Amino acid sequence: MPGLPLIIDCDPGVDDAVALLLALAAPEALEVLAITTVAGNVGGDLTARNACLIRDLAGRPDIPVHAGLDRPLLRATVAADHFHGATGLGDLPVSTPARGPEPEPAVDHLVRVLRDRPAGEVTLAVLGPMTNLAEAIRRAPDIAPRVRQVVAMGGARREGGNITASAEFNIHADPDAADIVARSGVSLVLLGLDLTHQVLATEARRARLAGLQSPQAAAARQLLDFSARTEAEIGMGGPPPMHDPCVILWLLAPGLFRLRACHLAIETRSPLTLGHTAVEFRTGERYPQNALWGIGADADGAFDLVVDLLGRYG
């Protein structure tokens, strides 16, 4: 049986790169139809190149990469190269990929695939700002009910923000896009800092990757080690969270995570709290449910799955 039809929309990015390696290791479970890229952690030219490089590393030339929008819908660009390095891939060596992105832009590709495929078939894993998806919905509102589910990394409630006091980076980078998606009626699962800060790539967990004999596992270890050093250098403290990998892990093993129904709203006006995710669990007539919010994770089980997936490359 083919796996879950999936498009991965991302902004690689150190943790995006690890997430892509995990997703591409499980073709029996995830039928990755395409990788679409967007500006976010670094500029759009770099995120597209990085996605192609990770595709090469994973040995999956069959998967097309489509480059997307290179700036937020309405605002100035916010980057996170201080977390991801100048190239976006930490200290991983970079080169020219074997093949670049396809001619079809990411937004056009999203619209075409969601119209061509049966309604309710395609899931979207969104690992960066929601710019591409929001623009696709703006251009073609009919695609929203055709999406099976949007599973995204973004937002913060209990944990507070990682780019401002109250905002997580992916949402803060394009809050207007996140607002469009939250209001669109898509089936939305949001895994924010409340959850990803529970799944940490500790030194002991990273050490488990050293025993895996493959270039892919070695690259994942190098990426995570870079994140650990960066967390220490910028004063965040503690081991790096597995932000974007959690989306792929949830798709593969949802039983490792706990979700709670909520009403989700995005702050788009306040300069102080721009990109804040207002998560209301008291759903009902006043606050209708429009999302599932990640609240808990089995971190040991999640990293067991990481080791299993990266071990498949050997």
GROMACS .gro file of C-alpha atoms in nm:
model
  314
    1MET     CA    1   0.000   0.000   0.000
    2PRO     CA    2   0.131   0.350  -0.079
    3GLY     CA    3   0.203   0.584   0.207
    4LEU     CA    4   0.017   0.901   0.307
    5PRO     CA    5   0.029   1.149   0.015
    6LEU     CA    6   0.227   1.440   0.155
    7ILE     CA    7   0.371   1.774   0.044
    8ILE     CA    8   0.640   1.915   0.273
    9ASP     CA    9   0.651   2.295   0.276
   10CYS     CA   10   0.968   2.410   0.448
   11ASP     CA   11   1.248   2.665   0.491
   12PRO     CA   12   1.565   2.457   0.546
   13GLY     CA   13   1.704   2.541   0.811
   14VAL     CA   14   1.890   2.297   1.033
   15ASP     CA   15   1.587   2.131   1.191
   16ASP     CA   16   1.397   2.131   0.858
   17ALA     CA   17   1.690   1.938   0.709
   18VAL     CA   18   1.667   1.675   0.984
   19ALA     CA   19   1.290   1.656   0.934
   20LEU     CA   20   1.336   1.599   0.560
   21LEU     CA   21   1.585   1.319   0.622
   22LEU     CA   22   1.333   1.152   0.854
   23ALA     CA   23   1.043   1.188   0.612
   24LEU     CA   24   1.239   1.060   0.312
   25ALA     CA   25   1.349   0.751   0.506
   26ALA     CA   26   0.994   0.616   0.528
   27PRO     CA   27   0.848   0.584   0.175
   28GLU     CA   28   0.620   0.302   0.284
   29ALA     CA   29   0.448   0.539   0.529
   30LEU     CA   30   0.486   0.880   0.362
   31GLU     CA   31   0.445   0.926  -0.012
   32VAL     CA   32   0.626   1.259  -0.043
   33LEU     CA   33   0.477   1.411  -0.358
   34ALA     CA   34   0.692   1.724  -0.350
   35ILE     CA   35   0.899   1.954  -0.135
   36THR     CA   36   0.803   2.321  -0.157
   37THR     CA   37   1.023   2.590  -0.008
   38VAL     CA   38   0.974   2.938   0.129
   39ALA     CA   39   1.190   3.216   0.272
   40GLY     CA   40   1.217   3.188   0.647
   41ASN     CA   41   1.517   3.063   0.838
   42VAL     CA   42   1.728   3.198   0.551
   43GLY     CA   43   1.645   3.356   0.216
   44GLY     CA   44   1.435   3.183  -0.044
   45ASP     CA   45   1.726   3.110  -0.278
   46LEU     CA   46   1.907   2.927   0.001
   47THR     CA   47   1.605   2.733   0.128
   48ALA     CA   48   1.538   2.601  -0.224
   49ARG     CA   49   1.902   2.503  -0.271
   50ASN     CA   50   1.914   2.339   0.072
   51ALA     CA   51   1.604   2.131   0.003
   52CYS     CA   52   1.767   2.006  -0.318
   53LEU     CA   53   2.086   1.921  -0.129
   54ILE     CA   54   1.899   1.723   0.136
   55ARG     CA   55   1.707   1.543  -0.138
   56ASP     CA   56   2.045   1.446  -0.289
   57LEU     CA   57   2.177   1.334   0.049
   58ALA     CA   58   1.868   1.119   0.106
   59GLY     CA   59   1.907   0.956  -0.235
   60ARG     CA   60   1.558   1.059  -0.345
   61PRO     CA   61   1.598   1.226  -0.688
   62ASP     CA   62   1.240   1.124  -0.766
   63ILE     CA   63   1.097   1.398  -0.545
   64PRO     CA   64   1.052   1.741  -0.709
   65VAL     CA   65   1.145   2.060  -0.527
   66HIS     CA   66   0.945   2.376  -0.603
   67ALA     CA   67   1.076   2.712  -0.487
   68GLY     CA   68   0.818   2.941  -0.329
   69LEU     CA   69   0.772   3.295  -0.211
   70ASP     CA   70   1.081   3.486  -0.103
   71ARG     CA   71   0.918   3.727   0.140
   72PRO     CA   72   0.617   3.743   0.376
   73LEU     CA   73   0.277   3.841   0.238
   74LEU     CA   74   0.265   4.193   0.380
   75ARG     CA   75   0.574   4.256   0.590
   76ALA     CA   76   0.949   4.289   0.582
   77THR     CA   77   1.151   3.970   0.589
   78VAL     CA   78   1.254   3.824   0.924
   79ALA     CA   79   1.537   3.569   0.910
   80ALA     CA   80   1.688   3.331   1.164
   81ASP     CA   81   2.036   3.274   1.024
   82HIS     CA   82   2.172   3.337   1.373
   83PHE     CA   83   2.019   2.997   1.462
   84HIS     CA   84   2.094   2.819   1.136
   85GLY     CA   85   2.420   2.962   1.006
   86ALA     CA   86   2.485   3.170   0.696
   87THR     CA   87   2.400   2.883   0.461
   88GLY     CA   88   2.101   2.763   0.662
   89LEU     CA   89   2.261   2.422   0.716
   90GLY     CA   90   2.487   2.502   1.009
   91ASP     CA   91   2.839   2.380   0.940
   92LEU     CA   92   2.729   2.106   0.699
   93PRO     CA   93   2.932   2.135   0.376
   94VAL     CA   94   2.726   2.275   0.089
   95SER     CA   95   2.772   2.248  -0.286
   96THR     CA   96   2.568   2.277  -0.603
   97PRO     CA   97   2.283   2.023  -0.597
   98ALA     CA   98   2.256   1.761  -0.869
   99ARG     CA   99   1.933   1.922  -0.984
  100GLY     CA  100   1.774   2.249  -0.891
  101PRO     CA  101   1.409   2.336  -0.831
  102GLU     CA  102   1.143   2.269  -1.091
  103PRO     CA  103   1.019   2.556  -1.312
  104GLU     CA  104   0.670   2.553  -1.157
  105PRO     CA  105   0.653   2.788  -0.855
  106ALA     CA  106   0.552   2.637  -0.522
  107VAL     CA  107   0.219   2.820  -0.492
  108ASP     CA  108   0.112   2.714  -0.841
  109HIS     CA  109   0.216   2.359  -0.760
  110LEU     CA  110   0.014   2.351  -0.440
  111VAL     CA  111  -0.297   2.476  -0.618
  112ARG     CA  112  -0.257   2.233  -0.909
  113VAL     CA  113  -0.194   1.923  -0.697
  114LEU     CA  114  -0.477   1.996  -0.453
  115ARG     CA  115  -0.717   2.045  -0.745
  116ASP     CA  116  -0.595   1.743  -0.940
  117ARG     CA  117  -0.587   1.495  -0.653
  118PRO     CA  118  -0.909   1.366  -0.493
  119ALA     CA  119  -1.043   1.590  -0.218
  120GLY     CA  120  -0.920   1.488   0.125
  121GLU     CA  121  -0.621   1.293  -0.004
  122VAL     CA  122  -0.319   1.523   0.035
  123THR     CA  123  -0.171   1.621   0.371
  124LEU     CA  124   0.054   1.927   0.403
  125ALA     CA  125   0.345   1.931   0.647
  126VAL     CA  126   0.433   2.298   0.700
  127LEU     CA  127   0.771   2.343   0.867
  128GLY     CA  128   0.826   2.715   0.809
  129PRO     CA  129   0.622   3.034   0.770
  130MET     CA  130   0.281   2.963   0.618
  131THR     CA  131   0.335   3.208   0.331
  132ASN     CA  132   0.304   2.961   0.042
  133LEU     CA  133  -0.010   2.794   0.174
  134ALA     CA  134  -0.179   3.122   0.261
  135GLU     CA  135  -0.110   3.265  -0.084
  136ALA     CA  136  -0.240   2.945  -0.244
  137ILE     CA  137  -0.563   2.978  -0.042
  138ARG     CA  138  -0.593   3.347  -0.134
  139ARG     CA  139  -0.559   3.268  -0.504
  140ALA     CA  140  -0.772   2.954  -0.497
  141PRO     CA  141  -1.007   2.939  -0.196
  142ASP     CA  142  -1.155   2.615  -0.329
  143ILE     CA  143  -0.844   2.421  -0.228
  144ALA     CA  144  -0.893   2.467   0.148
  145PRO     CA  145  -1.164   2.200   0.185
  146ARG     CA  146  -0.965   1.968  -0.042
  147VAL     CA  147  -0.672   1.943   0.202
  148ARG     CA  148  -0.679   1.631   0.417
  149GLN     CA  149  -0.489   1.802   0.700
  150VAL     CA  150  -0.231   2.070   0.762
  151VAL     CA  151   0.025   1.965   1.024
  152ALA     CA  152   0.247   2.260   1.107
  153MET     CA  153   0.526   2.355   1.342
  154GLY     CA  154   0.453   2.694   1.494
  155GLY     CA  155   0.324   2.897   1.782
  156ALA     CA  156   0.362   2.913   2.156
  157ARG     CA  157   0.127   2.938   2.451
  158ARG     CA  158   0.265   2.826   2.787
  159GLU     CA  159   0.630   2.838   2.681
  160GLY     CA  160   0.640   3.195   2.552
  161GLY     CA  161   0.815   3.288   2.231
  162ASN     CA  162   1.158   3.215   2.088
  163ILE     CA  163   1.184   3.521   1.861
  164THR     CA  164   0.997   3.769   2.082
  165ALA     CA  165   0.860   3.739   2.433
  166SER     CA  166   0.535   3.589   2.309
  167ALA     CA  167   0.587   3.478   1.948
  168GLU     CA  168   0.746   3.171   1.792
  169PHE     CA  169   0.956   3.231   1.478
  170ASN     CA  170   0.747   3.058   1.208
  171ILE     CA  171   0.431   3.248   1.304
  172HIS     CA  172   0.611   3.578   1.374
  173ALA     CA  173   0.786   3.563   1.036
  174ASP     CA  174   0.450   3.585   0.855
  175PRO     CA  175   0.161   3.633   1.098
  176ASP     CA  176  -0.077   3.740   0.822
  177ALA     CA  177  -0.022   3.408   0.644
  178ALA     CA  178  -0.084   3.213   0.965
  179ASP     CA  179  -0.401   3.415   1.021
  180ILE     CA  180  -0.530   3.326   0.674
  181VAL     CA  181  -0.464   2.956   0.732
  182ALA     CA  182  -0.623   2.957   1.078
  183ARG     CA  183  -0.937   3.121   0.939
  184SER     CA  184  -0.956   2.909   0.622
  185GLY     CA  185  -1.136   2.608   0.764
  186VAL     CA  186  -0.856   2.361   0.693
  187SER     CA  187  -0.810   2.077   0.940
  188LEU     CA  188  -0.513   2.217   1.132
  189VAL     CA  189  -0.273   2.049   1.374
  190LEU     CA  190  -0.025   2.293   1.528
  191LEU     CA  191   0.281   2.167   1.714
  192GLY     CA  192   0.431   2.466   1.889
  193LEU     CA  193   0.698   2.531   2.146
  194ASP     CA  194   0.477   2.391   2.423
  195LEU     CA  195   0.533   2.051   2.262
  196THR     CA  196   0.868   2.079   2.084
  197HIS     CA  197   1.045   2.200   2.398
  198GLN     CA  198   0.964   1.859   2.545
  199VAL     CA  199   1.150   1.674   2.267
  200LEU     CA  200   1.515   1.767   2.317
  201ALA     CA  201   1.820   1.640   2.131
  202THR     CA  202   2.023   1.584   2.446
  203GLU     CA  203   2.388   1.487   2.428
  204ALA     CA  204   2.300   1.128   2.516
  205ARG     CA  205   2.035   1.112   2.244
  206ARG     CA  206   2.267   1.266   1.984
  207ALA     CA  207   2.534   1.015   2.079
  208ARG     CA  208   2.302   0.734   1.972
  209LEU     CA  209   2.334   0.857   1.614
  210ALA     CA  210   2.711   0.800   1.618
  211GLY     CA  211   2.654   0.427   1.592
  212LEU     CA  212   2.455   0.456   1.269
  213GLN     CA  213   2.676   0.391   0.969
  214SER     CA  214   2.538   0.619   0.700
  215PRO     CA  215   2.611   0.966   0.559
  216GLN     CA  216   2.253   1.066   0.635
  217ALA     CA  217   2.280   0.981   1.005
  218ALA     CA  218   2.618   1.153   1.024
  219ALA     CA  219   2.469   1.466   0.867
  220ALA     CA  220   2.177   1.464   1.110
  221ARG     CA  221   2.420   1.431   1.401
  222GLN     CA  222   2.627   1.721   1.265
  223LEU     CA  223   2.319   1.939   1.223
  224LEU     CA  224   2.196   1.866   1.576
  225ASP     CA  225   2.541   1.923   1.724
  226PHE     CA  226   2.550   2.262   1.550
  227SER     CA  227   2.213   2.346   1.704
  228ALA     CA  228   2.340   2.247   2.047
  229ARG     CA  229   2.641   2.476   2.014
  230THR     CA  230   2.424   2.760   1.886
  231GLU     CA  231   2.180   2.725   2.175
  232ALA     CA  232   2.472   2.757   2.416
  233GLU     CA  233   2.637   3.048   2.232
  234ILE     CA  234   2.328   3.265   2.220
  235GLY     CA  235   2.243   3.196   2.582
  236MET     CA  236   1.927   2.992   2.534
  237GLY     CA  237   2.065   2.713   2.751
  238GLY     CA  238   1.986   2.345   2.736
  239PRO     CA  239   1.990   2.099   2.445
  240PRO     CA  240   1.820   2.192   2.116
  241PRO     CA  241   1.448   2.118   2.070
  242MET     CA  242   1.347   1.897   1.777
  243HIS     CA  243   1.106   2.155   1.637
  244ASP     CA  244   1.036   2.056   1.276
  245PRO     CA  245   1.113   1.685   1.315
  246CYS     CA  246   0.816   1.664   1.552
  247VAL     CA  247   0.581   1.722   1.258
  248ILE     CA  248   0.718   1.421   1.072
  249LEU     CA  249   0.727   1.211   1.388
  250TRP     CA  250   0.363   1.296   1.460
  251LEU     CA  251   0.263   1.193   1.108
  252LEU     CA  252   0.438   0.861   1.154
  253ALA     CA  253   0.347   0.790   1.518
  254PRO     CA  254   0.072   1.017   1.648
  255GLY     CA  255   0.041   0.802   1.959
  256LEU     CA  256   0.367   0.954   2.086
  257PHE     CA  257   0.199   1.294   2.119
  258ARG     CA  258  -0.095   1.449   2.299
  259LEU     CA  259  -0.317   1.711   2.136
  260ARG     CA  260  -0.602   1.924   2.262
  261ALA     CA  261  -0.884   2.087   2.066
  262CYS     CA  262  -0.871   2.465   2.068
  263HIS     CA  263  -0.972   2.790   1.908
  264LEU     CA  264  -0.663   2.944   1.750
  265ALA     CA  265  -0.625   3.312   1.664
  266ILE     CA  266  -0.314   3.496   1.540
  267GLU     CA  267  -0.214   3.846   1.652
  268THR     CA  268  -0.146   4.058   1.343
  269ARG     CA  269  -0.178   4.415   1.472
  270SER     CA  270   0.011   4.466   1.796
  271PRO     CA  271   0.380   4.555   1.749
  272LEU     CA  272   0.444   4.416   2.097
  273THR     CA  273   0.284   4.074   2.051
  274LEU     CA  274   0.292   4.035   1.672
  275GLY     CA  275   0.266   3.668   1.580
  276HIS     CA  276   0.135   3.559   1.920
  277THR     CA  277  -0.085   3.250   1.902
  278ALA     CA  278  -0.393   3.296   2.118
  279VAL     CA  279  -0.492   2.940   2.208
  280GLU     CA  280  -0.829   2.904   2.377
  281PHE     CA  281  -0.923   2.560   2.508
  282ARG     CA  282  -1.275   2.665   2.617
  283THR     CA  283  -1.421   2.592   2.276
  284GLY     CA  284  -1.786   2.644   2.199
  285GLU     CA  285  -2.015   2.896   2.036
  286ARG     CA  286  -1.796   3.191   2.132
  287TYR     CA  287  -1.468   3.016   2.049
  288PRO     CA  288  -1.536   2.752   1.783
  289GLN     CA  289  -1.274   2.482   1.746
  290ASN     CA  290  -1.047   2.538   1.447
  291ALA     CA  291  -0.729   2.351   1.543
  292LEU     CA  292  -0.564   2.080   1.748
  293TRP     CA  293  -0.281   2.207   1.969
  294GLY     CA  294   0.015   1.995   2.077
  295ILE     CA  295   0.048   1.975   2.455
  296GLY     CA  296   0.266   1.673   2.527
  297ALA     CA  297   0.513   1.422   2.388
  298ASP     CA  298   0.688   1.097   2.472
  299ALA     CA  299   1.038   1.231   2.411
  300ASP     CA  300   1.217   0.898   2.454
  301GLY     CA  301   0.976   0.728   2.215
  302ALA     CA  302   1.015   1.010   1.965
  303PHE     CA  303   1.392   0.981   1.963
  304ASP     CA  304   1.370   0.603   1.936
  305LEU     CA  305   1.180   0.666   1.614
  306VAL     CA  306   1.444   0.916   1.499
  307VAL     CA  307   1.715   0.651   1.545
  308ASP     CA  308   1.504   0.391   1.367
  309LEU     CA  309   1.440   0.616   1.067
  310LEU     CA  310   1.799   0.731   1.028
  311GLY     CA  311   1.912   0.372   1.072
  312ARG     CA  312   1.719   0.272   0.761
  313TYR     CA  313   1.969   0.459   0.542
  314GLY     CA  314   2.249   0.224   0.643
   0.00000   0.00000   0.00000
